[in-house]
Amino acid sequence: MCTAQDPLRSDAARRLRAGAGSKAIAATGRSRTGPAACTGAVPDAPRRRAPHVVHACHRSHTSGLPRLPPGLLGRAVRGGWFSNPYAGFSEDDLLVTLRRTRLRNRPGNRLLYSNFGGGLLGHVLARAAGGTGSDYPALLAERVTGPLGLTDTDCDPNRPQANGHWHDRPRPALLMPGLTAAGAVRSSARDLLRVLTALLDPETAPGPALRTALTEVQRPRLSVPRTGSRLCLIWNLRPRPGGALLHHSGGTRGFTAFAGFLPGSGTGLVALTNTAPTPLAPFVQSAYGALRELDATPSATVWTARV
């Protein structure tokens, strides 16, 4: 298992808005509530669309929903493009937007990355669990972060965290009130490594539901055309001679994150930085390359890296 020390020494600076790493944590809690349970919780959506959209969201980025809710981009340009582009988009805005959204393609047939779909799915899961969309952070804490002991991980933008940077300028804490599940989770390298440890051996997780979820998020759902890769729930799977490599990466205007693991060799790697992604994603590519190199390392070896 590969471990990593947080590059930021103080507890106040440890947590980062972990980008795609946070989606990987959120995905762990998604498979517990199936599409059938969620269908009735799709608010204000045409009934003929609801079951298909929820089912395809559950399969990960095949809902046919656009990348962002219609109108969000224009609103962000007018009010917060250079500071907090999602801050003015509320839960009510999500529901209003959903009523007038046209799908880009038939659900389940085409891969189309969608923060809109991820945010909507978190809202629906919270409602299916008996709450409202704003209860998603509490649901995540109850079913995932709490049982796994992820003390640095939550959706609270007011807790101490590292300063993100975009074009070498510090950024304010990212706010996503209407799309919480799309990437509002804050975490740390320590917590993300705990998630990878659980994914490498789901049977060590507390409770049968969480063990099932940790297994299900690794199950391939569809093949990505012309690449040989497969898509699980959030996780991308790339077949390799020694076994599968699962990874996910991404970023915001302040942070870049990579998380990946190799079940065959019991190896995992987390790489976080408090700078926004740059063209060609050299940080992510370097992290991916490092994980591939670790594939040949005996699983009993512990690696410690300071970034």
Short mmCIF file of N, CA, C and O in Angstrom, two decimals, residues 137-261:
data_model
loop_
_atom_site.label_atom_id
_atom_site.label_comp_id
_atom_site.label_asym_id
_atom_site.label_seq_id
_atom_site.Cartn_x
_atom_site.Cartn_y
_atom_site.Cartn_z
N PRO A 137 -24.99 16.10 2.79
CA PRO A 137 -23.80 16.01 3.64
C PRO A 137 -24.00 15.13 4.86
O PRO A 137 -23.11 14.35 5.23
N ALA A 138 -25.17 15.22 5.50
CA ALA A 138 -25.44 14.40 6.67
C ALA A 138 -25.55 12.93 6.29
O ALA A 138 -25.08 12.04 7.02
N LEU A 139 -26.15 12.65 5.14
CA LEU A 139 -26.27 11.27 4.67
C LEU A 139 -24.89 10.68 4.39
O LEU A 139 -24.61 9.53 4.73
N LEU A 140 -24.03 11.46 3.77
CA LEU A 140 -22.68 11.01 3.47
C LEU A 140 -21.91 10.71 4.76
O LEU A 140 -21.20 9.71 4.86
N ALA A 141 -22.08 11.58 5.75
CA ALA A 141 -21.41 11.37 7.03
C ALA A 141 -21.92 10.12 7.74
O ALA A 141 -21.14 9.34 8.31
N GLU A 142 -23.21 9.91 7.68
CA GLU A 142 -23.82 8.77 8.37
C GLU A 142 -23.40 7.44 7.75
O GLU A 142 -23.11 6.47 8.47
N ARG A 143 -23.34 7.39 6.43
CA ARG A 143 -23.19 6.10 5.76
C ARG A 143 -21.78 5.82 5.23
O ARG A 143 -21.45 4.68 4.94
N VAL A 144 -20.96 6.87 5.09
CA VAL A 144 -19.64 6.64 4.50
C VAL A 144 -18.52 7.18 5.38
O VAL A 144 -17.71 6.43 5.91
N THR A 145 -18.45 8.50 5.52
CA THR A 145 -17.28 9.08 6.18
C THR A 145 -17.21 8.72 7.66
O THR A 145 -16.12 8.49 8.19
N GLY A 146 -18.36 8.67 8.33
CA GLY A 146 -18.36 8.29 9.74
C GLY A 146 -17.89 6.87 9.97
O GLY A 146 -16.94 6.62 10.73
N PRO A 147 -18.53 5.88 9.32
CA PRO A 147 -18.09 4.49 9.50
C PRO A 147 -16.64 4.24 9.11
O PRO A 147 -15.97 3.40 9.72
N LEU A 148 -16.13 4.96 8.10
CA LEU A 148 -14.74 4.76 7.68
C LEU A 148 -13.74 5.57 8.49
O LEU A 148 -12.53 5.45 8.28
N GLY A 149 -14.23 6.39 9.42
CA GLY A 149 -13.33 7.18 10.26
C GLY A 149 -12.63 8.30 9.52
O GLY A 149 -11.48 8.63 9.84
N LEU A 150 -13.32 8.92 8.57
CA LEU A 150 -12.71 10.00 7.77
C LEU A 150 -12.95 11.34 8.47
O LEU A 150 -13.86 12.09 8.14
N THR A 151 -12.11 11.65 9.43
CA THR A 151 -12.32 12.83 10.27
C THR A 151 -12.01 14.14 9.56
O THR A 151 -12.43 15.20 10.03
N ASP A 152 -11.27 14.09 8.46
CA ASP A 152 -10.96 15.31 7.72
C ASP A 152 -11.94 15.58 6.59
O ASP A 152 -11.76 16.54 5.84
N THR A 153 -12.94 14.76 6.44
CA THR A 153 -13.78 14.78 5.25
C THR A 153 -15.21 15.19 5.56
O THR A 153 -15.89 14.54 6.36
N ASP A 154 -15.68 16.25 4.92
CA ASP A 154 -17.06 16.70 5.02
C ASP A 154 -17.33 17.73 3.94
O ASP A 154 -16.48 17.99 3.08
N CYS A 155 -18.50 18.32 3.97
CA CYS A 155 -18.89 19.32 2.97
C CYS A 155 -18.89 20.73 3.52
O CYS A 155 -19.48 21.64 2.93
N ASP A 156 -18.23 20.93 4.65
CA ASP A 156 -18.26 22.23 5.34
C ASP A 156 -17.16 23.14 4.81
O ASP A 156 -15.98 22.91 5.06
N PRO A 157 -17.51 24.22 4.08
CA PRO A 157 -16.49 25.12 3.55
C PRO A 157 -15.89 26.05 4.60
O PRO A 157 -14.91 26.76 4.32
N ASN A 158 -16.46 26.05 5.81
CA ASN A 158 -16.00 26.97 6.84
C ASN A 158 -14.95 26.37 7.77
O ASN A 158 -14.34 27.09 8.56
N ARG A 159 -14.75 25.07 7.70
CA ARG A 159 -13.67 24.47 8.48
C ARG A 159 -12.33 24.86 7.88
O ARG A 159 -12.22 25.11 6.68
N PRO A 160 -11.29 24.93 8.69
CA PRO A 160 -9.96 25.29 8.16
C PRO A 160 -9.53 24.37 7.03
O PRO A 160 -9.74 23.16 7.09
N GLN A 161 -8.95 24.97 6.01
CA GLN A 161 -8.50 24.20 4.86
C GLN A 161 -7.41 24.97 4.14
O GLN A 161 -7.18 26.15 4.41
N ALA A 162 -6.74 24.31 3.21
CA ALA A 162 -5.68 24.96 2.45
C ALA A 162 -6.26 26.01 1.51
O ALA A 162 -7.43 25.93 1.13
N ASN A 163 -5.45 26.98 1.14
CA ASN A 163 -5.85 27.97 0.14
C ASN A 163 -5.55 27.43 -1.25
O ASN A 163 -4.42 27.03 -1.54
N GLY A 164 -6.57 27.41 -2.10
CA GLY A 164 -6.35 27.02 -3.48
C GLY A 164 -5.79 28.18 -4.29
O GLY A 164 -5.93 29.35 -3.91
N HIS A 165 -5.17 27.86 -5.42
CA HIS A 165 -4.57 28.88 -6.28
C HIS A 165 -4.94 28.64 -7.75
O HIS A 165 -4.97 27.49 -8.21
N TRP A 166 -5.24 29.72 -8.42
CA TRP A 166 -5.56 29.69 -9.85
C TRP A 166 -4.78 30.82 -10.51
O TRP A 166 -4.88 31.97 -10.11
N HIS A 167 -3.95 30.48 -11.49
CA HIS A 167 -3.05 31.45 -12.11
C HIS A 167 -2.21 32.16 -11.05
O HIS A 167 -2.03 33.39 -11.09
N ASP A 168 -1.73 31.38 -10.08
CA ASP A 168 -0.86 31.86 -9.01
C ASP A 168 -1.54 32.84 -8.06
O ASP A 168 -0.87 33.53 -7.28
N ARG A 169 -2.84 32.89 -8.10
CA ARG A 169 -3.59 33.78 -7.19
C ARG A 169 -4.44 32.94 -6.25
O ARG A 169 -5.08 31.97 -6.68
N PRO A 170 -4.48 33.29 -4.96
CA PRO A 170 -5.30 32.53 -4.02
C PRO A 170 -6.78 32.65 -4.34
O PRO A 170 -7.24 33.71 -4.78
N ARG A 171 -7.49 31.55 -4.13
CA ARG A 171 -8.92 31.52 -4.41
C ARG A 171 -9.71 31.36 -3.12
O ARG A 171 -9.23 30.76 -2.15
N PRO A 172 -10.93 31.90 -3.06
CA PRO A 172 -11.78 31.67 -1.88
C PRO A 172 -12.26 30.23 -1.85
O PRO A 172 -12.20 29.51 -2.85
N ALA A 173 -12.76 29.82 -0.70
CA ALA A 173 -13.31 28.47 -0.57
C ALA A 173 -14.46 28.28 -1.54
O ALA A 173 -15.37 29.11 -1.61
N LEU A 174 -14.43 27.20 -2.31
CA LEU A 174 -15.46 26.94 -3.31
C LEU A 174 -16.78 26.60 -2.64
O LEU A 174 -16.85 25.77 -1.74
N LEU A 175 -17.86 27.24 -3.10
CA LEU A 175 -19.20 27.01 -2.58
C LEU A 175 -20.05 26.38 -3.68
O LEU A 175 -20.09 26.87 -4.80
N MET A 176 -20.74 25.28 -3.34
CA MET A 176 -21.59 24.58 -4.30
C MET A 176 -22.91 24.19 -3.64
O MET A 176 -23.22 23.00 -3.50
N PRO A 177 -23.73 25.14 -3.22
CA PRO A 177 -24.93 24.79 -2.46
C PRO A 177 -25.95 23.98 -3.24
O PRO A 177 -26.68 23.18 -2.66
N GLY A 178 -26.00 24.14 -4.57
CA GLY A 178 -26.98 23.41 -5.36
C GLY A 178 -26.47 22.13 -5.97
O GLY A 178 -27.26 21.32 -6.47
N LEU A 179 -25.16 21.93 -5.95
CA LEU A 179 -24.55 20.75 -6.59
C LEU A 179 -23.53 20.10 -5.65
O LEU A 179 -22.42 19.77 -6.05
N THR A 180 -23.93 19.92 -4.41
CA THR A 180 -23.00 19.46 -3.38
C THR A 180 -22.30 18.16 -3.77
O THR A 180 -21.08 18.02 -3.63
N ALA A 181 -23.05 17.19 -4.25
CA ALA A 181 -22.47 15.89 -4.55
C ALA A 181 -21.55 15.92 -5.77
O ALA A 181 -20.81 14.95 -6.00
N ALA A 182 -21.56 17.00 -6.52
CA ALA A 182 -20.71 17.09 -7.71
C ALA A 182 -19.27 17.45 -7.35
O ALA A 182 -18.40 17.43 -8.23
N GLY A 183 -19.01 17.80 -6.08
CA GLY A 183 -17.62 18.10 -5.74
C GLY A 183 -17.41 19.07 -4.61
O GLY A 183 -16.39 19.75 -4.57
N ALA A 184 -18.35 19.16 -3.67
CA ALA A 184 -18.19 20.10 -2.56
C ALA A 184 -17.50 19.46 -1.35
O ALA A 184 -17.29 20.13 -0.35
N VAL A 185 -17.15 18.19 -1.44
CA VAL A 185 -16.53 17.51 -0.31
C VAL A 185 -15.08 17.94 -0.16
O VAL A 185 -14.35 18.02 -1.13
N ARG A 186 -14.70 18.25 1.08
CA ARG A 186 -13.29 18.52 1.41
C ARG A 186 -12.69 17.28 2.04
O ARG A 186 -13.35 16.56 2.78
N SER A 187 -11.41 17.04 1.78
CA SER A 187 -10.77 15.87 2.35
C SER A 187 -9.27 16.11 2.48
O SER A 187 -8.79 17.22 2.27
N SER A 188 -8.55 15.07 2.82
CA SER A 188 -7.10 15.15 2.99
C SER A 188 -6.48 13.90 2.40
O SER A 188 -7.15 12.89 2.14
N ALA A 189 -5.16 13.94 2.19
CA ALA A 189 -4.46 12.75 1.70
C ALA A 189 -4.65 11.58 2.66
O ALA A 189 -4.83 10.43 2.24
N ARG A 190 -4.60 11.86 3.94
CA ARG A 190 -4.76 10.80 4.94
C ARG A 190 -6.10 10.10 4.80
O ARG A 190 -6.17 8.86 4.77
N ASP A 191 -7.19 10.88 4.68
CA ASP A 191 -8.50 10.28 4.56
C ASP A 191 -8.68 9.56 3.23
O ASP A 191 -9.29 8.48 3.16
N LEU A 192 -8.17 10.14 2.15
CA LEU A 192 -8.31 9.50 0.85
C LEU A 192 -7.56 8.17 0.80
O LEU A 192 -8.01 7.21 0.17
N LEU A 193 -6.44 8.10 1.50
CA LEU A 193 -5.73 6.83 1.58
C LEU A 193 -6.51 5.79 2.39
O LEU A 193 -6.47 4.60 2.10
N ARG A 194 -7.25 6.26 3.37
CA ARG A 194 -8.12 5.34 4.10
C ARG A 194 -9.21 4.78 3.19
O ARG A 194 -9.58 3.60 3.28
N VAL A 195 -9.72 5.63 2.30
CA VAL A 195 -10.72 5.16 1.35
C VAL A 195 -10.11 4.11 0.43
O VAL A 195 -10.72 3.06 0.18
N LEU A 196 -8.92 4.37 -0.08
CA LEU A 196 -8.27 3.40 -0.96
C LEU A 196 -7.99 2.09 -0.23
O LEU A 196 -8.12 1.00 -0.80
N THR A 197 -7.60 2.18 1.03
CA THR A 197 -7.36 0.96 1.82
C THR A 197 -8.63 0.13 1.92
O THR A 197 -8.60 -1.10 1.78
N ALA A 198 -9.76 0.80 2.12
CA ALA A 198 -11.04 0.08 2.20
C ALA A 198 -11.43 -0.49 0.84
O ALA A 198 -11.97 -1.60 0.76
N LEU A 199 -11.15 0.24 -0.24
CA LEU A 199 -11.46 -0.27 -1.56
C LEU A 199 -10.61 -1.49 -1.92
O LEU A 199 -11.07 -2.41 -2.60
N LEU A 200 -9.37 -1.49 -1.47
CA LEU A 200 -8.49 -2.62 -1.73
C LEU A 200 -8.93 -3.88 -0.98
O LEU A 200 -8.66 -5.00 -1.43
N ASP A 201 -9.61 -3.72 0.13
CA ASP A 201 -10.08 -4.86 0.90
C ASP A 201 -11.44 -4.52 1.52
O ASP A 201 -11.54 -4.21 2.71
N PRO A 202 -12.51 -4.53 0.70
CA PRO A 202 -13.84 -4.12 1.20
C PRO A 202 -14.31 -4.90 2.42
O PRO A 202 -15.10 -4.37 3.22
N GLU A 203 -13.84 -6.13 2.59
CA GLU A 203 -14.33 -6.94 3.71
C GLU A 203 -13.89 -6.39 5.06
O GLU A 203 -14.40 -6.81 6.10
N THR A 204 -12.93 -5.47 5.07
CA THR A 204 -12.49 -4.88 6.33
C THR A 204 -13.38 -3.72 6.76
O THR A 204 -13.24 -3.23 7.88
N ALA A 205 -14.26 -3.27 5.89
CA ALA A 205 -15.12 -2.13 6.21
C ALA A 205 -16.21 -2.54 7.19
O ALA A 205 -16.66 -3.69 7.20
N PRO A 206 -16.66 -1.60 8.02
CA PRO A 206 -17.71 -1.93 8.99
C PRO A 206 -19.09 -2.00 8.34
O PRO A 206 -19.49 -1.10 7.61
N GLY A 207 -19.80 -3.06 8.57
CA GLY A 207 -21.18 -3.18 8.10
C GLY A 207 -21.30 -3.75 6.71
O GLY A 207 -20.53 -3.41 5.81
N PRO A 208 -22.30 -4.60 6.48
CA PRO A 208 -22.48 -5.24 5.18
C PRO A 208 -22.82 -4.25 4.06
O PRO A 208 -22.41 -4.45 2.91
N ALA A 209 -23.59 -3.21 4.37
CA ALA A 209 -23.98 -2.25 3.33
C ALA A 209 -22.77 -1.53 2.76
O ALA A 209 -22.64 -1.37 1.54
N LEU A 210 -21.87 -1.09 3.63
CA LEU A 210 -20.68 -0.38 3.17
C LEU A 210 -19.73 -1.33 2.44
O LEU A 210 -19.11 -0.96 1.44
N ARG A 211 -19.64 -2.56 2.90
CA ARG A 211 -18.79 -3.53 2.21
C ARG A 211 -19.31 -3.78 0.79
O ARG A 211 -18.53 -3.88 -0.17
N THR A 212 -20.63 -3.88 0.67
CA THR A 212 -21.23 -4.06 -0.66
C THR A 212 -20.97 -2.85 -1.54
O THR A 212 -20.63 -2.98 -2.72
N ALA A 213 -21.12 -1.66 -0.97
CA ALA A 213 -20.91 -0.44 -1.74
C ALA A 213 -19.48 -0.33 -2.25
O ALA A 213 -19.23 0.02 -3.41
N LEU A 214 -18.52 -0.64 -1.39
CA LEU A 214 -17.11 -0.57 -1.78
C LEU A 214 -16.78 -1.55 -2.89
O LEU A 214 -15.89 -1.30 -3.72
N THR A 215 -17.49 -2.65 -2.93
CA THR A 215 -17.30 -3.62 -4.01
C THR A 215 -17.99 -3.17 -5.28
O THR A 215 -17.43 -3.25 -6.38
N GLU A 216 -19.21 -2.66 -5.13
CA GLU A 216 -20.01 -2.29 -6.30
C GLU A 216 -19.43 -1.12 -7.08
O GLU A 216 -19.56 -1.05 -8.30
N VAL A 217 -18.79 -0.16 -6.40
CA VAL A 217 -18.25 0.98 -7.13
C VAL A 217 -17.09 0.58 -8.03
O VAL A 217 -16.70 1.33 -8.93
N GLN A 218 -16.54 -0.61 -7.83
CA GLN A 218 -15.43 -1.09 -8.65
C GLN A 218 -15.90 -1.96 -9.82
O GLN A 218 -15.08 -2.36 -10.65
N ARG A 219 -17.18 -2.23 -9.90
CA ARG A 219 -17.69 -3.11 -10.95
C ARG A 219 -17.89 -2.31 -12.24
O ARG A 219 -18.60 -1.30 -12.25
N PRO A 220 -17.30 -2.74 -13.35
CA PRO A 220 -17.46 -2.00 -14.62
C PRO A 220 -18.92 -1.96 -15.05
O PRO A 220 -19.65 -2.95 -14.96
N ARG A 221 -19.34 -0.77 -15.53
CA ARG A 221 -20.70 -0.58 -16.01
C ARG A 221 -20.79 -0.50 -17.53
O ARG A 221 -21.76 -0.90 -18.12
N LEU A 222 -19.77 0.06 -18.16
CA LEU A 222 -19.78 0.16 -19.61
C LEU A 222 -18.36 0.33 -20.12
O LEU A 222 -17.45 0.70 -19.38
N SER A 223 -18.18 0.03 -21.41
CA SER A 223 -16.89 0.19 -22.06
C SER A 223 -16.81 1.55 -22.72
O SER A 223 -17.79 2.04 -23.28
N VAL A 224 -15.64 2.17 -22.66
CA VAL A 224 -15.42 3.46 -23.30
C VAL A 224 -14.92 3.20 -24.72
O VAL A 224 -13.89 2.55 -24.90
N PRO A 225 -15.64 3.68 -25.74
CA PRO A 225 -15.27 3.38 -27.12
C PRO A 225 -13.84 3.80 -27.45
O PRO A 225 -13.36 4.84 -27.01
N ARG A 226 -13.15 2.94 -28.21
CA ARG A 226 -11.84 3.21 -28.80
C ARG A 226 -10.71 3.37 -27.78
O ARG A 226 -9.64 3.84 -28.13
N THR A 227 -10.94 3.03 -26.53
CA THR A 227 -9.89 3.19 -25.53
C THR A 227 -9.51 1.89 -24.83
O THR A 227 -8.41 1.78 -24.29
N GLY A 228 -10.41 0.93 -24.81
CA GLY A 228 -10.18 -0.28 -24.03
C GLY A 228 -10.49 -0.11 -22.56
O GLY A 228 -10.47 -1.08 -21.81
N SER A 229 -10.78 1.12 -22.13
CA SER A 229 -11.09 1.39 -20.73
C SER A 229 -12.54 1.07 -20.44
O SER A 229 -13.38 0.99 -21.34
N ARG A 230 -12.83 0.94 -19.16
CA ARG A 230 -14.20 0.73 -18.72
C ARG A 230 -14.53 1.75 -17.64
O ARG A 230 -13.64 2.26 -16.96
N LEU A 231 -15.81 2.01 -17.49
CA LEU A 231 -16.26 2.97 -16.49
C LEU A 231 -17.04 2.26 -15.41
O LEU A 231 -18.00 1.53 -15.69
N CYS A 232 -16.60 2.45 -14.18
CA CYS A 232 -17.31 1.93 -13.01
C CYS A 232 -18.17 3.08 -12.47
O CYS A 232 -18.55 3.98 -13.21
N LEU A 233 -18.50 3.06 -11.18
CA LEU A 233 -19.18 4.21 -10.57
C LEU A 233 -18.12 5.22 -10.18
O LEU A 233 -17.40 5.03 -9.20
N ILE A 234 -17.98 6.26 -10.96
CA ILE A 234 -16.96 7.30 -10.84
C ILE A 234 -15.58 6.81 -11.26
O ILE A 234 -14.88 7.47 -12.02
N TRP A 235 -15.17 5.65 -10.80
CA TRP A 235 -13.83 5.16 -11.10
C TRP A 235 -13.68 4.75 -12.55
O TRP A 235 -14.54 4.07 -13.11
N ASN A 236 -12.55 5.15 -13.16
CA ASN A 236 -12.17 4.67 -14.48
C ASN A 236 -11.31 3.41 -14.31
O ASN A 236 -10.41 3.39 -13.47
N LEU A 237 -11.57 2.40 -15.10
CA LEU A 237 -10.83 1.15 -15.00
C LEU A 237 -10.05 0.91 -16.29
O LEU A 237 -10.62 0.94 -17.39
N ARG A 238 -8.76 0.70 -16.15
CA ARG A 238 -7.91 0.38 -17.29
C ARG A 238 -7.30 -1.00 -17.10
O ARG A 238 -6.54 -1.22 -16.15
N PRO A 239 -7.62 -1.93 -17.99
CA PRO A 239 -7.04 -3.27 -17.88
C PRO A 239 -5.53 -3.23 -18.09
O PRO A 239 -5.02 -2.48 -18.92
N ARG A 240 -4.81 -4.03 -17.31
CA ARG A 240 -3.37 -4.14 -17.42
C ARG A 240 -2.98 -5.61 -17.30
O ARG A 240 -3.75 -6.41 -16.77
N PRO A 241 -1.80 -5.97 -17.80
CA PRO A 241 -1.39 -7.38 -17.75
C PRO A 241 -1.45 -7.98 -16.35
O PRO A 241 -1.84 -9.13 -16.17
N GLY A 242 -1.08 -7.18 -15.33
CA GLY A 242 -1.08 -7.69 -13.97
C GLY A 242 -2.39 -7.51 -13.23
O GLY A 242 -2.50 -7.86 -12.06
N GLY A 243 -3.40 -6.94 -13.89
CA GLY A 243 -4.68 -6.69 -13.25
C GLY A 243 -5.15 -5.27 -13.51
O GLY A 243 -4.43 -4.45 -14.10
N ALA A 244 -6.35 -4.96 -13.09
CA ALA A 244 -6.96 -3.67 -13.38
C ALA A 244 -6.30 -2.53 -12.61
O ALA A 244 -5.81 -2.71 -11.49
N LEU A 245 -6.30 -1.35 -13.21
CA LEU A 245 -5.90 -0.11 -12.54
C LEU A 245 -7.13 0.79 -12.53
O LEU A 245 -7.69 1.10 -13.59
N LEU A 246 -7.55 1.21 -11.35
CA LEU A 246 -8.71 2.09 -11.21
C LEU A 246 -8.23 3.46 -10.75
O LEU A 246 -7.39 3.57 -9.85
N HIS A 247 -8.77 4.50 -11.35
CA HIS A 247 -8.31 5.85 -11.01
C HIS A 247 -9.41 6.86 -11.29
O HIS A 247 -10.35 6.60 -12.04
N HIS A 248 -9.26 8.02 -10.69
CA HIS A 248 -10.11 9.17 -10.99
C HIS A 248 -9.32 10.43 -10.68
O HIS A 248 -8.51 10.45 -9.75
N SER A 249 -9.54 11.44 -11.48
CA SER A 249 -8.79 12.68 -11.29
C SER A 249 -9.64 13.86 -11.72
O SER A 249 -10.67 13.70 -12.38
N GLY A 250 -9.20 15.04 -11.35
CA GLY A 250 -9.92 16.25 -11.74
C GLY A 250 -9.47 17.43 -10.90
O GLY A 250 -8.48 17.35 -10.19
N GLY A 251 -10.20 18.50 -11.00
CA GLY A 251 -9.80 19.68 -10.23
C GLY A 251 -10.77 20.81 -10.35
O GLY A 251 -11.80 20.72 -11.04
N THR A 252 -10.46 21.87 -9.67
CA THR A 252 -11.24 23.10 -9.69
C THR A 252 -10.27 24.25 -9.90
O THR A 252 -9.10 24.05 -10.20
N ARG A 253 -10.76 25.48 -9.73
CA ARG A 253 -9.88 26.63 -9.86
C ARG A 253 -9.04 26.85 -8.62
O ARG A 253 -8.79 27.97 -8.23
N GLY A 254 -8.60 25.82 -8.02
CA GLY A 254 -7.76 25.98 -6.84
C GLY A 254 -7.03 24.71 -6.46
O GLY A 254 -6.01 24.77 -5.77
N PHE A 255 -7.54 23.57 -6.93
CA PHE A 255 -6.98 22.30 -6.51
C PHE A 255 -7.00 21.29 -7.66
O PHE A 255 -7.83 21.36 -8.55
N THR A 256 -6.05 20.36 -7.59
CA THR A 256 -6.03 19.23 -8.51
C THR A 256 -5.85 17.97 -7.68
O THR A 256 -5.09 17.96 -6.71
N ALA A 257 -6.57 16.92 -8.05
CA ALA A 257 -6.54 15.69 -7.26
C ALA A 257 -6.43 14.47 -8.17
O ALA A 257 -6.97 14.44 -9.27
N PHE A 258 -5.73 13.48 -7.66
CA PHE A 258 -5.65 12.17 -8.31
C PHE A 258 -5.73 11.10 -7.23
O PHE A 258 -5.08 11.22 -6.18
N ALA A 259 -6.51 10.07 -7.49
CA ALA A 259 -6.56 8.91 -6.61
C ALA A 259 -6.65 7.67 -7.48
O ALA A 259 -7.41 7.64 -8.45
N GLY A 260 -5.86 6.66 -7.17
CA GLY A 260 -5.88 5.44 -7.96
C GLY A 260 -5.39 4.26 -7.16
O GLY A 260 -4.69 4.41 -6.16
N PHE A 261 -5.77 3.06 -7.60
CA PHE A 261 -5.35 1.87 -6.87
C PHE A 261 -5.32 0.66 -7.80
O PHE A 261 -5.96 0.64 -8.86
#
